[in-house]
Coordinates of C-alpha atoms in Angstrom, one line a residue:
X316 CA -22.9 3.4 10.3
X317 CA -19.3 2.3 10.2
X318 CA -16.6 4.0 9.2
X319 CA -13.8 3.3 6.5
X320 CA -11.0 5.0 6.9
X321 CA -8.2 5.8 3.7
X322 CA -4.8 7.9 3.8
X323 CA -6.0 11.6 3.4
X324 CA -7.1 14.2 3.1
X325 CA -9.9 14.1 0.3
X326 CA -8.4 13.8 -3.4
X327 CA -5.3 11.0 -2.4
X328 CA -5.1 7.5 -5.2
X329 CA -6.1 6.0 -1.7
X330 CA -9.7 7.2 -1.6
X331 CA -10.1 6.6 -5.0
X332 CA -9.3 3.1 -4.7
X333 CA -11.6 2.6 -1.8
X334 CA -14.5 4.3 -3.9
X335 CA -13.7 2.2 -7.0
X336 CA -13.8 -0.9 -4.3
X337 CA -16.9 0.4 -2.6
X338 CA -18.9 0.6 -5.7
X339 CA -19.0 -3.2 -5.9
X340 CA -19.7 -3.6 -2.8
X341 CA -23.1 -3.7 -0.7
X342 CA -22.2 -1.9 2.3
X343 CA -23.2 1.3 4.4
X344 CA -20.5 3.4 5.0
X345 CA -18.7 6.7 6.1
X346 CA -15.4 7.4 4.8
X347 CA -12.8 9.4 6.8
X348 CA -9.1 10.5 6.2
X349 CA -6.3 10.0 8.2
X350 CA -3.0 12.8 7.2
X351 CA -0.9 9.5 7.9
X352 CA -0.2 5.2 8.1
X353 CA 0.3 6.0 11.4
X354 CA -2.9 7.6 12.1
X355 CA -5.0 5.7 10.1
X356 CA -3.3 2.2 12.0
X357 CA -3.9 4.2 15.1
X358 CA -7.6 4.8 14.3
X359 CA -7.9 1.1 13.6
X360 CA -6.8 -0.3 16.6
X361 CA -8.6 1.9 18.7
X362 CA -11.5 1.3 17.1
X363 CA -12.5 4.7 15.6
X364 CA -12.6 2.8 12.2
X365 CA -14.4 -0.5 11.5
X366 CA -12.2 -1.0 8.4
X367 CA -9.0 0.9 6.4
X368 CA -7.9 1.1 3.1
X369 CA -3.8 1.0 2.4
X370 CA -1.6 1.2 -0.2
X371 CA 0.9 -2.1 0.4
X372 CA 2.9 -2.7 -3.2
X373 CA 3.5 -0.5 -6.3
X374 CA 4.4 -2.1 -9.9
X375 CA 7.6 0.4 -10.0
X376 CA 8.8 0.9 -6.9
X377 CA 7.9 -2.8 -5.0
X378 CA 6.5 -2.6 -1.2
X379 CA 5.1 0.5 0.8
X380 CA 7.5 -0.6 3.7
X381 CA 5.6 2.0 6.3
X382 CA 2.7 -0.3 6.0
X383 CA 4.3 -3.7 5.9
X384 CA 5.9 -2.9 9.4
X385 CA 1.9 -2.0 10.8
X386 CA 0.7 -5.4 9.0
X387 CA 3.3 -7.2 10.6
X388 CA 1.9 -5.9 13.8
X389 CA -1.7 -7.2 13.1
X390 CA -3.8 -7.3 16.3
X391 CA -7.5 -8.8 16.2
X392 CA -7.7 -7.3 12.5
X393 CA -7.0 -9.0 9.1
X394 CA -6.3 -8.4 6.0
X395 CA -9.8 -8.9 4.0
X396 CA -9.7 -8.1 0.2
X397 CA -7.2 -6.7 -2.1
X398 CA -7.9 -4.5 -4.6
X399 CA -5.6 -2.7 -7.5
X400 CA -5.6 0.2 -9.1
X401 CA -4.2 1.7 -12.0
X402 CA -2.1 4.8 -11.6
X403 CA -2.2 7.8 -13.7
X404 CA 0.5 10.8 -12.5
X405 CA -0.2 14.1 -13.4
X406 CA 1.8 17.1 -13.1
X407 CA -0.6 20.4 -11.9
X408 CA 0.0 24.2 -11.3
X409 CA -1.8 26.9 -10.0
X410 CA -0.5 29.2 -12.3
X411 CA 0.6 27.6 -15.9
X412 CA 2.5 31.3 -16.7
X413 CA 5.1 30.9 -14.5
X414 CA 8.3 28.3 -14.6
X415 CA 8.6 25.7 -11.8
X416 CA 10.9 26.2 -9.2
X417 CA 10.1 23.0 -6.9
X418 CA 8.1 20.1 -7.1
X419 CA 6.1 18.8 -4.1
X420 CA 4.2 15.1 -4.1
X421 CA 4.4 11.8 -2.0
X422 CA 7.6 10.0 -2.1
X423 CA 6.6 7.0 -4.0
X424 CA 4.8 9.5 -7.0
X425 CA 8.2 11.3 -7.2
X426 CA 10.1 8.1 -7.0
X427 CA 7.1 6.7 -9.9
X428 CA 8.1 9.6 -12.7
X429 CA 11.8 9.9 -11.3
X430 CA 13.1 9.6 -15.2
X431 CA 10.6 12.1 -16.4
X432 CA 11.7 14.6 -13.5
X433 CA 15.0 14.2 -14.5
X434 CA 14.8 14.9 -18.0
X435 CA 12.5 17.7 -17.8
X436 CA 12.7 19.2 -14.5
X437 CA 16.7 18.1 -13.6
X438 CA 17.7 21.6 -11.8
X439 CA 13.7 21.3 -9.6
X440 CA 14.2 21.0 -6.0
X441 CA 11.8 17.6 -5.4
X442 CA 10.0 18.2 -1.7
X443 CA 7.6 15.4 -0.1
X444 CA 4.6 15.9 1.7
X445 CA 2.7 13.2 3.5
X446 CA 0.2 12.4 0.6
X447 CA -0.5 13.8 -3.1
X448 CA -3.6 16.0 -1.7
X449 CA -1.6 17.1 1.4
X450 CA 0.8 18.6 -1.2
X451 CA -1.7 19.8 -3.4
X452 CA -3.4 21.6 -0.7
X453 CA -0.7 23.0 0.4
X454 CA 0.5 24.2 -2.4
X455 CA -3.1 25.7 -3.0
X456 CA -2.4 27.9 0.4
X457 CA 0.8 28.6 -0.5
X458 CA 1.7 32.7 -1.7
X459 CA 5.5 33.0 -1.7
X460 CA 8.1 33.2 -4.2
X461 CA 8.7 29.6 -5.0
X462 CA 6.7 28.2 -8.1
X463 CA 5.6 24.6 -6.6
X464 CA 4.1 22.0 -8.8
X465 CA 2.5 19.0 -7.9
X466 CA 2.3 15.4 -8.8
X467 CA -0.8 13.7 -8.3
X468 CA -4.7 11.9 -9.8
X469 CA -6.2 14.2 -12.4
X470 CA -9.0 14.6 -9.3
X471 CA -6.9 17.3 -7.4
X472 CA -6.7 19.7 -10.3
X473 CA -10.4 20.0 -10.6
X474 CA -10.5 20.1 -6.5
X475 CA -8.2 23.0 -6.5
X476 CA -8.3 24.7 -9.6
X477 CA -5.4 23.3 -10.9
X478 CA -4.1 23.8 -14.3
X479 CA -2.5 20.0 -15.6
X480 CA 0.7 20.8 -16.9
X481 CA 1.5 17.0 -18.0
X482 CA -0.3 13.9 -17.8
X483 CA 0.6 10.2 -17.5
X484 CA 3.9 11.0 -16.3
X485 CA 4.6 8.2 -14.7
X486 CA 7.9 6.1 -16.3
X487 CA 5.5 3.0 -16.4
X488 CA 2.6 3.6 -18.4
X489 CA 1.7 -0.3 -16.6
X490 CA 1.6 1.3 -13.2
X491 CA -0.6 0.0 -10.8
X492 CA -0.7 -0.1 -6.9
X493 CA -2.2 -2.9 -5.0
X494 CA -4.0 -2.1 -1.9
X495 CA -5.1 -3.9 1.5
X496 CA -8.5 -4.0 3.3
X497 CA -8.2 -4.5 6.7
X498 CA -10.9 -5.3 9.1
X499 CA -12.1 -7.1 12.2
X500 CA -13.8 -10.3 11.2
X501 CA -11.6 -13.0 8.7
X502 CA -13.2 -13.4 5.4
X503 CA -14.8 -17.4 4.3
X504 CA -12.7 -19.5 1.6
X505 CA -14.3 -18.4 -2.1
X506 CA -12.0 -20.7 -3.9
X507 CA -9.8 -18.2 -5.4
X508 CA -8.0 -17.0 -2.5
X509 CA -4.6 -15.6 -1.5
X510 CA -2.8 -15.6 1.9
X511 CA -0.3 -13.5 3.7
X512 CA 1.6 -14.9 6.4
X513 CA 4.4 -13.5 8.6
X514 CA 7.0 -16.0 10.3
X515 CA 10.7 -15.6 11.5
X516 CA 13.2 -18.3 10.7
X517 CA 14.9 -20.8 13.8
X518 CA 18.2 -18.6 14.6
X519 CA 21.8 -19.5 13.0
X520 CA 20.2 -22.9 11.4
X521 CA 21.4 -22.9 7.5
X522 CA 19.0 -23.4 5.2
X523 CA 16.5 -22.6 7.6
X524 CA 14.5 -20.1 4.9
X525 CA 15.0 -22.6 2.0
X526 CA 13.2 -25.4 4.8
X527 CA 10.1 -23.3 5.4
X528 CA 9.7 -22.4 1.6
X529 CA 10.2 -26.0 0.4
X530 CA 7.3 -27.3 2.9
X531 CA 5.1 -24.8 0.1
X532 CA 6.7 -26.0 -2.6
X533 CA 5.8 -29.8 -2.1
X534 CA 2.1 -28.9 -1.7
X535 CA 2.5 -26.7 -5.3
X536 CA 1.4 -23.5 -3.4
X537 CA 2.8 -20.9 -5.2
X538 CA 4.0 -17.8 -4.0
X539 CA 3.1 -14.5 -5.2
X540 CA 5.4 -12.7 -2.6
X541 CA 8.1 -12.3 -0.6
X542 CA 9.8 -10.2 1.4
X543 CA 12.2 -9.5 4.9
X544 CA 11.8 -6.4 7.1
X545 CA 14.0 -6.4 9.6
X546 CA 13.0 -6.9 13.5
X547 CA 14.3 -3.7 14.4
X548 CA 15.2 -5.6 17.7
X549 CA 18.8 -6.8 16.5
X550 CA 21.2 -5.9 13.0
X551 CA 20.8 -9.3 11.0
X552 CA 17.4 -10.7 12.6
X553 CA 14.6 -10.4 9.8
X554 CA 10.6 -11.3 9.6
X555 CA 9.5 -12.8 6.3
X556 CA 6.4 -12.0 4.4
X557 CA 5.0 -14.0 2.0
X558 CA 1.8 -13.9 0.3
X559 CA 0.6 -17.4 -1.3
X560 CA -2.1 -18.9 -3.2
X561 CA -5.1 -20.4 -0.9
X562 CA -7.2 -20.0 2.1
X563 CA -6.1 -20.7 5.6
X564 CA -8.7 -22.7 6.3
X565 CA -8.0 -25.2 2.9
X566 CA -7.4 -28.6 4.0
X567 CA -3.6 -28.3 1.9
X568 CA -2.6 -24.9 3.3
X569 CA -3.4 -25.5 7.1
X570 CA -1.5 -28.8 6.4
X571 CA 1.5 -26.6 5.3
X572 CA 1.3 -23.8 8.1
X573 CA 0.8 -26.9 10.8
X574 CA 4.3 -27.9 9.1
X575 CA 5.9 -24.2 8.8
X576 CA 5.4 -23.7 12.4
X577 CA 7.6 -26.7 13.3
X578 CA 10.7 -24.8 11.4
X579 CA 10.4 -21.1 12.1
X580 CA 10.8 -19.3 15.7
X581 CA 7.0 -17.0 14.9
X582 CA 4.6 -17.6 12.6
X583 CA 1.4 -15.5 11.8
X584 CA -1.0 -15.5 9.0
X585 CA -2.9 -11.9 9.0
X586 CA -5.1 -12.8 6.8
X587 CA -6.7 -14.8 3.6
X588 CA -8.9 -12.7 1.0
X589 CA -10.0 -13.1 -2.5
X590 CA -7.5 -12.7 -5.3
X591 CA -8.2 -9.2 -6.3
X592 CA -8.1 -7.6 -10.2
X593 CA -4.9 -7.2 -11.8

């Protein structure tokens, strides 16, 4: 059987996502968690998973940089579907008696319902934990004097006896996270596909990033994406990400990457997938 791995532990918007996706899909599988990107990266390319799950772009708060860095590393894995989900914040106590003293979730949940925290919990010390189960269970062991509550899917509350304080809390009530597949073998063209493609622009050439987009824009490929991370190798050097419409493998596209490659100093595409619900 292989096994799926998704940012853990049981509980996390992650392994919802990947059971949403999984229910449309025919395919045997175990589903592990990994406690971080790191791990669950880690598991990938050493083969303990056949596949992951990871969040890559929020609505609110733009790109999950932690994982754009791992894509950008892609070795002998792809990017194979997308898939996005609707968020839903919640805010959850063990005890509903007592007032909240801190506030304990992922950073990019916190950052998602940062107005509503700060009209309605501005003097709550905000604390992150690695995902929004992580923090839920560990404010489930926790017995000290702080009053922690926790932000998180409606799930977690009836995993841990929870008591939902507020729901929807989120300061977009349009939230939604899109999420990566990533697996060993590149998908076939469908007709409705997307792309995402890595390259690195020729050194101290201006213009050289309006070149490489222009080469798109006279084939009418549109862009859905794009982004720079830096090379982490020198201050100023930065890797673009783009994601585009179309499959690698489409005559027009490979004609455009063929013409890319010519202009930029690296060029990688890691990966084409069907265009995924909005």
């Amino acid at each position: 059987m292989n096994l799926f791995g998704f940012l853990g532990p049981k509980g996390t918007f992650s392994e919802i996502a990947l059971k949403t996706y999984l229910k449309n899909e025919d395919v045997d599988v175990e589903c592990m968690g990994y406690a971080s990107i790191d791990k669950l990266f880690l598991a990938l390319d050493s083969k303990r998973c056949s596949a992951i799950i990871v969040p890559v772009e929020n609505s609110v708060e733009g790109s999950v940089t932690t994982v754009v860095d791992h894509l950008i590393k892609l070795n002998d894995t792809f990017i194979t579907a997308e898939f996005v989900l609707k968020i839903e914040h919640n805010l959850m106590v063990k005890d509903e008696s007592k007032s909240i003293t801190d506030i304990i979730s992922h950073y990019q949940p916190i950052a998602q319902c940062r107005h509503y925290l700060e009209s309605n919990y501005p003097d709550v010390d905000l604390n992150n934990a690695e995902s929004t189960a992580k923090a839920a269970d560990f404010v489930s062991d926790y017995n000290g004097d702080k009053v922690y509550g926790v932000i998180g899917h409606e799930s977690l509350a009836k995993r841990y006896g929870f008591n939902i304080m507020d729901r929807n809390i989120n300061d977009s009530k349009e939230n939604v996270t899109r999420f990566f597949i990533i697996s060993r073998k590149p998908t076939e063209p469908t007709g409705n596909d997307k792309s995402t493609i890595v390259f690195s622009t020729m050194k101290d050439q201006s213009g050289s990033l309006a070149n490489v987009l222009n080469e798109f824009q006279s084939k009418s490929i549109n862009l859905t994406h794009i982004s720079s991370r830096p090379t982490k190798t020198s201050l100023g050097e930065y890797l673009f990400y783009i994601d585009c419409e179309g499959h690698f493998q489409d005559e027009i596209l490979s004609e455009v990457l063929k013409l890319v490659e010519k202009k930029t100093s690296y060029i990688k595409c890691l990966g084409s997938y069907k265009k995924g619900g909005k």
